[in-house]
């Protein structure tokens, strides 16, 4: 992974690999980006939360 991190490639290519975290295709978002959030639940427990 350090090869990608040091190669100035886009973040998606540097921090991910095929099938590592399949969420969806990239989609256009026309609203306020501050409305975006990501929640990860495992067995109904909130494990990770991220927002803008």
Coordinates of N, CA and C in Angstrom, one line a residue:
X1 N 0.8 -1.2 0.0 CA 0.0 0.0 0.0 C 0.9 1.3 0.0
X2 N 2.0 1.2 0.6 CA 2.9 2.4 0.7 C 3.3 2.9 -0.7
X3 N 3.4 1.9 -1.7 CA 3.7 2.3 -3.1 C 2.6 3.3 -3.6
X4 N 1.3 3.0 -3.3 CA 0.3 3.8 -3.8 C 0.2 5.1 -3.0
X5 N 0.4 5.1 -1.7 CA 0.4 6.3 -0.9 C 1.4 7.3 -1.3
X6 N 2.6 6.8 -1.8 CA 3.7 7.7 -2.1 C 3.7 8.1 -3.6
X7 N 2.7 7.5 -4.4 CA 2.7 7.8 -5.8 C 1.8 8.9 -6.3
X8 N 1.2 9.6 -5.4 CA 0.3 10.7 -5.7 C -0.9 10.3 -6.5
X9 N -1.4 9.1 -6.4 CA -2.6 8.7 -7.1 C -3.8 9.1 -6.3
X10 N -5.0 9.2 -6.9 CA -6.2 9.6 -6.1 C -6.4 8.7 -4.9
X11 N -7.1 9.3 -3.9 CA -7.3 8.6 -2.6 C -7.9 7.3 -2.8
X12 N -8.9 7.2 -3.6 CA -9.6 5.9 -3.8 C -8.7 4.8 -4.3
X13 N -7.7 5.1 -5.1 CA -6.8 4.1 -5.6 C -5.7 3.8 -4.5
X14 N -5.3 4.8 -3.7 CA -4.3 4.7 -2.7 C -4.7 3.9 -1.5
X15 N -6.0 4.0 -1.1 CA -6.4 3.4 0.1 C -7.3 2.2 0.0
X16 N -7.6 1.8 -1.2 CA -8.5 0.7 -1.5 C -7.9 -0.2 -2.5
X17 N -8.5 -1.4 -2.5 CA -8.1 -2.4 -3.5 C -9.4 -3.1 -3.9
X18 N -9.4 -3.7 -5.0 CA -10.6 -4.3 -5.6 C -11.3 -5.2 -4.5
X19 N -12.6 -5.0 -4.3 CA -13.5 -5.7 -3.4 C -13.1 -5.5 -2.0
X20 N -12.4 -4.5 -1.6 CA -12.0 -4.2 -0.2 C -13.2 -3.7 0.6
X21 N -14.0 -2.8 0.0 CA -15.1 -2.2 0.7 C -16.1 -1.8 -0.4
X22 N -16.9 -2.8 -0.8 CA -17.8 -2.5 -1.9 C -19.1 -1.9 -1.3
X23 N -19.2 -0.6 -1.6 CA -20.4 0.1 -1.2 C -21.4 0.4 -2.4
X24 N -20.9 1.0 -3.4 CA -21.7 1.2 -4.6 C -20.8 1.9 -5.7
X25 N -21.3 2.1 -6.8 CA -20.6 2.9 -7.8 C -20.6 4.3 -7.3
X26 N -19.7 5.1 -7.9 CA -19.7 6.6 -7.6 C -20.9 7.2 -8.2
X27 N -21.6 8.0 -7.4 CA -22.8 8.7 -7.9 C -22.7 10.2 -7.7
X28 N -23.4 10.9 -8.5 CA -23.4 12.4 -8.4 C -24.3 12.8 -7.2
X29 N -23.8 13.8 -6.5 CA -24.5 14.3 -5.3 C -24.7 15.8 -5.5
X30 N -25.9 16.2 -5.8 CA -26.2 17.6 -6.1 C -26.6 18.5 -4.9
X31 N -26.6 17.9 -3.7 CA -27.0 18.7 -2.5 C -25.8 19.1 -1.7
X32 N -26.1 19.7 -0.6 CA -25.0 20.2 0.3 C -24.2 19.0 0.8
X33 N -22.9 19.1 0.5 CA -22.0 18.0 0.8 C -21.9 17.7 2.4
X34 N -22.3 18.8 3.1 CA -22.3 18.6 4.6 C -23.4 17.7 5.1
X35 N -24.3 17.4 4.2 CA -25.4 16.4 4.6 C -24.9 15.0 4.5
X36 N -23.8 14.7 3.9 CA -23.3 13.4 3.7 C -22.9 12.8 5.1
X37 N -23.1 11.5 5.3 CA -22.6 10.8 6.5 C -22.6 9.3 6.2
X38 N -21.7 8.7 6.9 CA -21.6 7.2 6.7 C -21.6 6.6 8.1
X39 N -22.4 5.6 8.2 CA -22.5 4.8 9.5 C -22.3 3.4 9.2
X40 N -21.5 2.7 10.1 CA -21.2 1.3 10.0 C -21.8 0.6 11.2
X41 N -22.7 -0.3 11.0 CA -23.3 -1.0 12.1 C -22.9 -2.5 12.0
X42 N -22.6 -3.1 13.1 CA -22.3 -4.5 13.2 C -23.2 -5.1 14.3
X43 N -24.1 -6.0 14.0 CA -25.0 -6.5 15.0 C -25.8 -5.4 15.7
X44 N -26.3 -4.5 15.0 CA -27.1 -3.3 15.5 C -26.2 -2.4 16.4
X45 N -24.9 -2.5 16.4 CA -24.1 -1.6 17.2 C -23.4 -0.7 16.2
X46 N -23.4 0.6 16.5 CA -22.7 1.6 15.7 C -21.2 1.5 16.0
X47 N -20.5 1.1 14.9 CA -19.1 0.9 15.1 C -18.3 2.1 14.6
X48 N -18.7 2.7 13.5 CA -18.0 3.8 12.9 C -19.0 4.8 12.3
X49 N -18.7 6.1 12.5 CA -19.5 7.2 12.0 C -18.6 8.2 11.4
X50 N -19.0 8.7 10.3 CA -18.2 9.8 9.6 C -19.1 10.8 9.0
X51 N -18.8 12.0 9.1 CA -19.6 13.0 8.4 C -18.6 14.1 7.8
X52 N -19.1 15.0 7.1 CA -18.2 16.0 6.5 C -17.6 16.9 7.6

